[in-house]
PDB file of C-alpha atoms in Angstrom:
ATOM      1  CA  UNK A   1     189.460 -44.958 144.347  1.00 92.00           C
ATOM      2  CA  UNK A   2     187.783 -42.608 141.851  1.00 93.00           C
ATOM      3  CA  UNK A   3     188.609 -38.935 141.330  1.00 95.00           C
ATOM      4  CA  UNK A   4     186.154 -36.816 139.296  1.00 93.00           C
ATOM      5  CA  UNK A   5     188.426 -34.137 137.949  1.00 92.00           C
ATOM      6  CA  UNK A   6     185.842 -32.360 135.827  1.00 91.00           C
ATOM      7  CA  UNK A   7     181.992 -32.826 135.698  1.00 91.00           C
ATOM      8  CA  UNK A   8     179.986 -35.102 137.899  1.00 90.00           C
ATOM      9  CA  UNK A   9     179.249 -38.725 138.474  1.00 91.00           C
ATOM     10  CA  UNK A  10     175.811 -39.876 139.538  1.00 90.00           C
ATOM     11  CA  UNK A  11     174.574 -43.152 140.896  1.00 90.00           C
ATOM     12  CA  UNK A  12     171.030 -44.574 140.942  1.00 83.00           C
ATOM     13  CA  UNK A  13     169.500 -44.368 144.353  1.00 81.00           C
ATOM     14  CA  UNK A  14     168.787 -47.501 146.309  1.00 75.00           C
ATOM     15  CA  UNK A  15     164.930 -47.152 145.661  1.00 76.00           C
ATOM     16  CA  UNK A  16     165.532 -46.707 141.904  1.00 74.00           C
ATOM     17  CA  UNK A  17     163.580 -43.358 141.926  1.00 80.00           C
ATOM     18  CA  UNK A  18     166.383 -41.195 140.741  1.00 83.00           C
ATOM     19  CA  UNK A  19     170.084 -40.542 141.041  1.00 87.00           C
ATOM     20  CA  UNK A  20     172.384 -38.818 143.496  1.00 90.00           C
ATOM     21  CA  UNK A  21     175.736 -37.043 142.892  1.00 91.00           C
ATOM     22  CA  UNK A  22     178.812 -38.927 143.984  1.00 92.00           C
ATOM     23  CA  UNK A  23     181.727 -37.236 145.928  1.00 93.00           C
ATOM     24  CA  UNK A  24     184.495 -35.719 143.857  1.00 92.00           C
ATOM     25  CA  UNK A  25     186.705 -38.546 145.194  1.00 94.00           C
ATOM     26  CA  UNK A  26     185.371 -41.695 146.656  1.00 94.00           C
ATOM     27  CA  UNK A  27     186.465 -45.232 147.369  1.00 92.00           C
ATOM     28  CA  UNK A  28     184.550 -48.487 147.274  1.00 87.00           C
ATOM     29  CA  UNK A  29     185.231 -51.818 148.469  1.00 82.00           C
ATOM     30  CA  UNK A  30     184.254 -55.304 147.133  1.00 78.00           C
ATOM     31  CA  UNK A  31     180.763 -54.963 145.619  1.00 71.00           C
ATOM     32  CA  UNK A  32     178.086 -57.615 145.996  1.00 66.00           C
ATOM     33  CA  UNK A  33     176.423 -56.532 142.710  1.00 67.00           C
ATOM     34  CA  UNK A  34     177.178 -54.261 139.786  1.00 68.00           C
ATOM     35  CA  UNK A  35     175.819 -50.685 139.831  1.00 73.00           C
ATOM     36  CA  UNK A  36     175.033 -48.247 137.090  1.00 78.00           C
ATOM     37  CA  UNK A  37     176.773 -44.829 137.244  1.00 84.00           C
ATOM     38  CA  UNK A  38     176.189 -42.065 134.749  1.00 86.00           C
ATOM     39  CA  UNK A  39     178.140 -38.838 134.122  1.00 86.00           C
ATOM     40  CA  UNK A  40     177.760 -35.381 132.571  1.00 82.00           C
ATOM     41  CA  UNK A  41     179.136 -34.910 128.999  1.00 85.00           C
ATOM     42  CA  UNK A  42     182.863 -33.939 129.205  1.00 86.00           C
ATOM     43  CA  UNK A  43     183.367 -35.582 132.543  1.00 90.00           C
ATOM     44  CA  UNK A  44     186.904 -36.596 133.227  1.00 91.00           C
ATOM     45  CA  UNK A  45     187.950 -39.026 135.889  1.00 90.00           C
ATOM     46  CA  UNK A  46     190.863 -40.888 137.104  1.00 92.00           C
ATOM     47  CA  UNK A  47     190.424 -44.365 138.671  1.00 91.00           C
ATOM     48  CA  UNK A  48     192.980 -46.210 140.850  1.00 90.00           C
ATOM     49  CA  UNK A  49     192.509 -49.960 140.954  1.00 85.00           C
ATOM     50  CA  UNK A  50     194.309 -51.320 144.017  1.00 85.00           C
ATOM     51  CA  UNK A  51     195.877 -54.762 144.315  1.00 79.00           C
ATOM     52  CA  UNK A  52     193.749 -56.931 146.634  1.00 77.00           C
ATOM     53  CA  UNK A  53     195.471 -55.814 149.800  1.00 79.00           C
ATOM     54  CA  UNK A  54     196.501 -52.399 148.544  1.00 82.00           C
ATOM     55  CA  UNK A  55     193.935 -50.053 150.101  1.00 85.00           C
ATOM     56  CA  UNK A  56     194.110 -51.906 153.456  1.00 84.00           C
ATOM     57  CA  UNK A  57     197.867 -51.453 153.516  1.00 81.00           C
ATOM     58  CA  UNK A  58     197.462 -47.766 152.599  1.00 84.00           C
ATOM     59  CA  UNK A  59     194.664 -46.828 155.020  1.00 85.00           C
ATOM     60  CA  UNK A  60     194.551 -49.462 157.705  1.00 83.00           C
ATOM     61  CA  UNK A  61     190.781 -49.633 157.224  1.00 85.00           C
ATOM     62  CA  UNK A  62     189.479 -53.329 157.386  1.00 85.00           C
ATOM     63  CA  UNK A  63     188.204 -54.073 153.956  1.00 85.00           C
ATOM     64  CA  UNK A  64     184.914 -55.478 155.327  1.00 85.00           C
ATOM     65  CA  UNK A  65     184.006 -52.068 156.521  1.00 86.00           C
ATOM     66  CA  UNK A  66     183.915 -50.894 152.956  1.00 87.00           C
ATOM     67  CA  UNK A  67     182.186 -53.900 151.493  1.00 82.00           C
ATOM     68  CA  UNK A  68     179.261 -52.874 149.125  1.00 81.00           C
ATOM     69  CA  UNK A  69     179.779 -49.315 150.089  1.00 85.00           C
ATOM     70  CA  UNK A  70     180.806 -46.137 148.269  1.00 89.00           C
ATOM     71  CA  UNK A  71     182.495 -43.738 150.746  1.00 91.00           C
ATOM     72  CA  UNK A  72     183.896 -40.202 150.446  1.00 94.00           C
ATOM     73  CA  UNK A  73     187.754 -40.588 150.395  1.00 94.00           C
ATOM     74  CA  UNK A  74     188.226 -37.680 152.831  1.00 93.00           C
ATOM     75  CA  UNK A  75     186.415 -39.705 155.423  1.00 92.00           C
ATOM     76  CA  UNK A  76     189.089 -42.420 155.109  1.00 90.00           C
ATOM     77  CA  UNK A  77     192.201 -40.572 154.234  1.00 90.00           C
ATOM     78  CA  UNK A  78     191.504 -37.146 155.605  1.00 89.00           C
ATOM     79  CA  UNK A  79     192.337 -33.665 154.078  1.00 88.00           C
ATOM     80  CA  UNK A  80     195.247 -35.296 152.079  1.00 90.00           C
ATOM     81  CA  UNK A  81     192.525 -36.193 149.482  1.00 92.00           C
ATOM     82  CA  UNK A  82     191.535 -32.606 148.717  1.00 92.00           C
ATOM     83  CA  UNK A  83     195.158 -31.593 148.105  1.00 93.00           C
ATOM     84  CA  UNK A  84     195.639 -34.700 145.876  1.00 94.00           C
ATOM     85  CA  UNK A  85     192.511 -33.888 143.903  1.00 94.00           C
ATOM     86  CA  UNK A  86     193.692 -30.405 143.306  1.00 94.00           C
ATOM     87  CA  UNK A  87     197.162 -31.486 142.234  1.00 94.00           C
ATOM     88  CA  UNK A  88     195.532 -34.037 139.733  1.00 95.00           C
ATOM     89  CA  UNK A  89     193.308 -31.291 138.338  1.00 93.00           C
ATOM     90  CA  UNK A  90     196.421 -29.200 137.440  1.00 94.00           C
ATOM     91  CA  UNK A  91     198.519 -32.062 136.146  1.00 93.00           C
ATOM     92  CA  UNK A  92     199.532 -31.643 132.488  1.00 90.00           C
ATOM     93  CA  UNK A  93     200.051 -35.344 131.541  1.00 92.00           C
ATOM     94  CA  UNK A  94     199.171 -38.785 132.788  1.00 89.00           C
ATOM     95  CA  UNK A  95     202.860 -39.255 133.813  1.00 92.00           C
ATOM     96  CA  UNK A  96     202.642 -36.275 135.990  1.00 95.00           C
ATOM     97  CA  UNK A  97     199.352 -37.451 137.506  1.00 94.00           C
ATOM     98  CA  UNK A  98     200.873 -40.893 138.207  1.00 93.00           C
ATOM     99  CA  UNK A  99     203.888 -39.230 139.877  1.00 95.00           C
ATOM    100  CA  UNK A 100     201.530 -37.020 142.083  1.00 94.00           C
ATOM    101  CA  UNK A 101     199.610 -40.144 143.265  1.00 94.00           C
ATOM    102  CA  UNK A 102     202.796 -42.105 143.993  1.00 93.00           C
ATOM    103  CA  UNK A 103     204.288 -39.334 145.958  1.00 92.00           C
ATOM    104  CA  UNK A 104     201.170 -38.964 147.977  1.00 91.00           C
ATOM    105  CA  UNK A 105     200.619 -42.646 148.765  1.00 89.00           C
ATOM    106  CA  UNK A 106     204.321 -43.172 149.513  1.00 87.00           C
ATOM    107  CA  UNK A 107     204.002 -40.487 152.186  1.00 84.00           C
ATOM    108  CA  UNK A 108     200.929 -42.351 153.606  1.00 82.00           C
ATOM    109  CA  UNK A 109     202.782 -45.656 153.606  1.00 78.00           C
ATOM    110  CA  UNK A 110     205.799 -44.036 155.295  1.00 70.00           C
ATOM    111  CA  UNK A 111     203.617 -42.784 158.005  1.00 61.00           C
ATOM    112  CA  UNK A 112     201.718 -44.581 160.902  1.00 56.00           C
ATOM    113  CA  UNK A 113     199.006 -45.865 158.410  1.00 54.00           C
ATOM    114  CA  UNK A 114     201.191 -48.669 157.154  1.00 52.00           C
ATOM    115  CA  UNK A 115     199.624 -51.938 157.996  1.00 60.00           C
ATOM    116  CA  UNK A 116     201.053 -55.471 157.818  1.00 66.00           C
ATOM    117  CA  UNK A 117     199.320 -57.725 155.324  1.00 69.00           C
ATOM    118  CA  UNK A 118     198.803 -61.217 156.793  1.00 74.00           C
ATOM    119  CA  UNK A 119     197.930 -62.622 153.254  1.00 82.00           C
ATOM    120  CA  UNK A 120     200.802 -61.476 151.048  1.00 78.00           C
ATOM    121  CA  UNK A 121     202.031 -65.062 150.226  1.00 81.00           C
ATOM    122  CA  UNK A 122     198.681 -66.569 149.627  1.00 85.00           C
ATOM    123  CA  UNK A 123     197.779 -63.770 147.349  1.00 85.00           C
ATOM    124  CA  UNK A 124     200.891 -64.250 145.352  1.00 84.00           C
ATOM    125  CA  UNK A 125     200.243 -67.997 145.198  1.00 87.00           C
ATOM    126  CA  UNK A 126     196.684 -67.500 144.079  1.00 88.00           C
ATOM    127  CA  UNK A 127     197.707 -65.186 141.275  1.00 85.00           C
ATOM    128  CA  UNK A 128     200.344 -67.588 140.099  1.00 86.00           C
ATOM    129  CA  UNK A 129     197.782 -70.426 140.148  1.00 88.00           C
ATOM    130  CA  UNK A 130     195.325 -68.194 138.164  1.00 86.00           C
ATOM    131  CA  UNK A 131     192.706 -68.733 140.936  1.00 86.00           C
ATOM    132  CA  UNK A 132     192.692 -72.527 140.255  1.00 88.00           C
ATOM    133  CA  UNK A 133     193.064 -73.502 143.894  1.00 89.00           C
ATOM    134  CA  UNK A 134     190.767 -74.803 146.621  1.00 90.00           C
ATOM    135  CA  UNK A 135     190.111 -73.195 149.973  1.00 91.00           C
ATOM    136  CA  UNK A 136     191.756 -76.322 151.586  1.00 92.00           C
ATOM    137  CA  UNK A 137     194.896 -75.615 149.427  1.00 91.00           C
ATOM    138  CA  UNK A 138     194.935 -72.068 150.662  1.00 90.00           C
ATOM    139  CA  UNK A 139     194.906 -73.233 154.294  1.00 91.00           C
ATOM    140  CA  UNK A 140     197.852 -75.450 153.678  1.00 88.00           C
ATOM    141  CA  UNK A 141     199.833 -72.561 152.075  1.00 85.00           C
ATOM    142  CA  UNK A 142     199.107 -70.162 154.977  1.00 85.00           C
ATOM    143  CA  UNK A 143     199.166 -72.709 157.861  1.00 86.00           C
ATOM    144  CA  UNK A 144     196.014 -70.930 158.992  1.00 88.00           C
ATOM    145  CA  UNK A 145     192.720 -72.720 159.979  1.00 91.00           C
ATOM    146  CA  UNK A 146     189.772 -72.190 157.696  1.00 91.00           C
ATOM    147  CA  UNK A 147     188.132 -69.860 160.191  1.00 92.00           C
ATOM    148  CA  UNK A 148     191.366 -67.803 160.492  1.00 91.00           C
ATOM    149  CA  UNK A 149     191.712 -67.548 156.734  1.00 91.00           C
ATOM    150  CA  UNK A 150     188.145 -66.569 156.386  1.00 92.00           C
ATOM    151  CA  UNK A 151     188.631 -63.745 158.982  1.00 90.00           C
ATOM    152  CA  UNK A 152     191.782 -62.416 157.461  1.00 89.00           C
ATOM    153  CA  UNK A 153     190.369 -62.402 153.931  1.00 90.00           C
ATOM    154  CA  UNK A 154     187.333 -60.416 155.061  1.00 89.00           C
ATOM    155  CA  UNK A 155     189.699 -57.946 156.911  1.00 87.00           C
ATOM    156  CA  UNK A 156     192.320 -57.560 154.192  1.00 86.00           C
ATOM    157  CA  UNK A 157     190.276 -57.970 150.967  1.00 86.00           C
ATOM    158  CA  UNK A 158     186.684 -57.705 151.908  1.00 85.00           C
ATOM    159  CA  UNK A 159     185.518 -61.028 150.657  1.00 86.00           C
ATOM    160  CA  UNK A 160     185.669 -64.723 151.319  1.00 89.00           C
ATOM    161  CA  UNK A 161     188.540 -66.984 150.222  1.00 91.00           C
ATOM    162  CA  UNK A 162     186.206 -68.781 147.705  1.00 90.00           C
ATOM    163  CA  UNK A 163     184.881 -65.696 146.216  1.00 87.00           C
ATOM    164  CA  UNK A 164     188.439 -64.214 145.891  1.00 89.00           C
ATOM    165  CA  UNK A 165     189.398 -67.334 143.921  1.00 90.00           C
ATOM    166  CA  UNK A 166     186.388 -66.841 141.617  1.00 86.00           C
ATOM    167  CA  UNK A 167     187.504 -63.144 141.036  1.00 86.00           C
ATOM    168  CA  UNK A 168     191.153 -64.063 140.205  1.00 87.00           C
ATOM    169  CA  UNK A 169     189.920 -66.703 137.840  1.00 87.00           C
ATOM    170  CA  UNK A 170     187.646 -64.110 136.097  1.00 86.00           C
ATOM    171  CA  UNK A 171     190.558 -61.777 135.889  1.00 83.00           C
ATOM    172  CA  UNK A 172     192.660 -64.289 133.987  1.00 84.00           C
ATOM    173  CA  UNK A 173     189.757 -65.026 131.600  1.00 84.00           C
ATOM    174  CA  UNK A 174     189.562 -61.246 130.877  1.00 81.00           C
ATOM    175  CA  UNK A 175     193.344 -61.114 130.463  1.00 78.00           C
ATOM    176  CA  UNK A 176     193.151 -64.025 127.958  1.00 77.00           C
ATOM    177  CA  UNK A 177     190.494 -62.433 125.765  1.00 74.00           C
ATOM    178  CA  UNK A 178     191.938 -58.982 125.854  1.00 71.00           C
ATOM    179  CA  UNK A 179     195.476 -59.968 124.958  1.00 68.00           C
ATOM    180  CA  UNK A 180     194.992 -60.695 121.239  1.00 61.00           C
ATOM    181  CA  UNK A 181     192.992 -63.978 121.815  1.00 54.00           C
ATOM    182  CA  UNK A 182     189.618 -62.709 120.904  1.00 53.00           C
ATOM    183  CA  UNK A 183     189.529 -65.038 117.844  1.00 51.00           C
ATOM    184  CA  UNK A 184     189.503 -67.925 120.243  1.00 60.00           C
ATOM    185  CA  UNK A 185     186.147 -69.219 121.248  1.00 71.00           C
ATOM    186  CA  UNK A 186     184.755 -68.381 124.681  1.00 75.00           C
ATOM    187  CA  UNK A 187     184.758 -72.133 125.399  1.00 76.00           C
ATOM    188  CA  UNK A 188     188.528 -72.341 124.917  1.00 79.00           C
ATOM    189  CA  UNK A 189     189.151 -69.125 126.877  1.00 79.00           C
ATOM    190  CA  UNK A 190     187.046 -70.512 129.650  1.00 81.00           C
ATOM    191  CA  UNK A 191     188.871 -73.820 129.698  1.00 81.00           C
ATOM    192  CA  UNK A 192     192.210 -71.878 129.799  1.00 79.00           C
ATOM    193  CA  UNK A 193     190.963 -69.977 132.768  1.00 81.00           C
ATOM    194  CA  UNK A 194     189.551 -73.003 134.774  1.00 81.00           C
ATOM    195  CA  UNK A 195     185.861 -72.878 133.700  1.00 82.00           C
ATOM    196  CA  UNK A 196     184.805 -76.354 132.649  1.00 79.00           C
ATOM    197  CA  UNK A 197     181.385 -75.453 131.216  1.00 79.00           C
ATOM    198  CA  UNK A 198     180.078 -72.273 129.495  1.00 80.00           C
ATOM    199  CA  UNK A 199     177.038 -71.715 131.706  1.00 83.00           C
ATOM    200  CA  UNK A 200     179.296 -71.502 134.791  1.00 82.00           C
ATOM    201  CA  UNK A 201     181.493 -68.966 132.961  1.00 83.00           C
ATOM    202  CA  UNK A 202     178.580 -66.849 131.812  1.00 84.00           C
ATOM    203  CA  UNK A 203     176.862 -66.836 135.316  1.00 84.00           C
ATOM    204  CA  UNK A 204     180.209 -65.954 137.022  1.00 81.00           C
ATOM    205  CA  UNK A 205     180.998 -63.183 134.467  1.00 82.00           C
ATOM    206  CA  UNK A 206     177.555 -61.646 134.526  1.00 80.00           C
ATOM    207  CA  UNK A 207     177.469 -61.788 138.354  1.00 77.00           C
ATOM    208  CA  UNK A 208     180.554 -59.542 138.563  1.00 75.00           C
ATOM    209  CA  UNK A 209     180.002 -57.301 135.552  1.00 74.00           C
ATOM    210  CA  UNK A 210     176.325 -57.152 134.630  1.00 76.00           C
ATOM    211  CA  UNK A 211     177.397 -58.325 131.120  1.00 79.00           C
ATOM    212  CA  UNK A 212     177.741 -61.589 129.382  1.00 82.00           C
ATOM    213  CA  UNK A 213     181.118 -62.297 127.827  1.00 81.00           C
ATOM    214  CA  UNK A 214     179.860 -61.770 124.347  1.00 79.00           C
ATOM    215  CA  UNK A 215     178.249 -58.358 125.464  1.00 80.00           C
ATOM    216  CA  UNK A 216     181.678 -57.396 126.959  1.00 77.00           C
ATOM    217  CA  UNK A 217     183.557 -58.080 123.769  1.00 74.00           C
ATOM    218  CA  UNK A 218     181.162 -56.012 121.734  1.00 75.00           C
ATOM    219  CA  UNK A 219     180.829 -53.045 124.197  1.00 67.00           C
ATOM    220  CA  UNK A 220     182.938 -49.969 123.556  1.00 53.00           C
ATOM    221  CA  UNK A 221     184.541 -48.175 126.431  1.00 54.00           C
ATOM    222  CA  UNK A 222     184.456 -51.169 128.801  1.00 53.00           C
ATOM    223  CA  UNK A 223     184.530 -49.119 132.025  1.00 49.00           C
ATOM    224  CA  UNK A 224     181.947 -51.411 133.591  1.00 45.00           C
ATOM    225  CA  UNK A 225     184.796 -53.981 134.044  1.00 47.00           C
ATOM    226  CA  UNK A 226     187.506 -51.992 135.854  1.00 47.00           C
ATOM    227  CA  UNK A 227     189.236 -55.150 137.125  1.00 48.00           C
ATOM    228  CA  UNK A 228     192.953 -55.704 137.467  1.00 45.00           C
ATOM    229  CA  UNK A 229     194.168 -57.566 134.411  1.00 43.00           C
ATOM    230  CA  UNK A 230     196.813 -60.027 135.381  1.00 43.00           C
ATOM    231  CA  UNK A 231     199.265 -62.055 133.293  1.00 40.00           C
TER     232      UNK A 231
END
């Protein structure tokens, strides 16, 4: 979820002929490709990156309905978003902004929006294994059939089990190279993260970010990769 507190964000139109202004607060689900977003000088924004099942638990909206879409937050969470945006614009510190968000989301979770997550245990196991599992192993962990697992993943996370495993593996690669291990070669970092050849790593990385690992390491202000960094 992205809040534009000052200025404007613009995204390239689908036909590539120009740009269009994004809502002051918007949400987006799993993307099937990277997208270029530009902003005015002095633009200030606040980005909330949810855990895989977080937004589904908060809103009750099936994740596959938001897949590859950018949606005005008010269409999903109602007028609460306008009040939250105003409160964030008057916050005097990051700590106050975090407190405002937590209070708002706690209120939503305590209401009738709270939704049971059928994948809590498998998500935990996948994180602990750094994404280095197979879909068959996920079915054994959950006791679900492959079809049930596929359906629940699309509903809760907005992607297939296999693609989710790829995303978690990529997160751990990012965590490795961003935690003081930049001196290590990309080959070593890739092996630590379950990539057994560099072309596979580069293809997977560029598919999700639009950058190669080398470009990412040399790019200042790496907003293009707003992924959850896991340990």
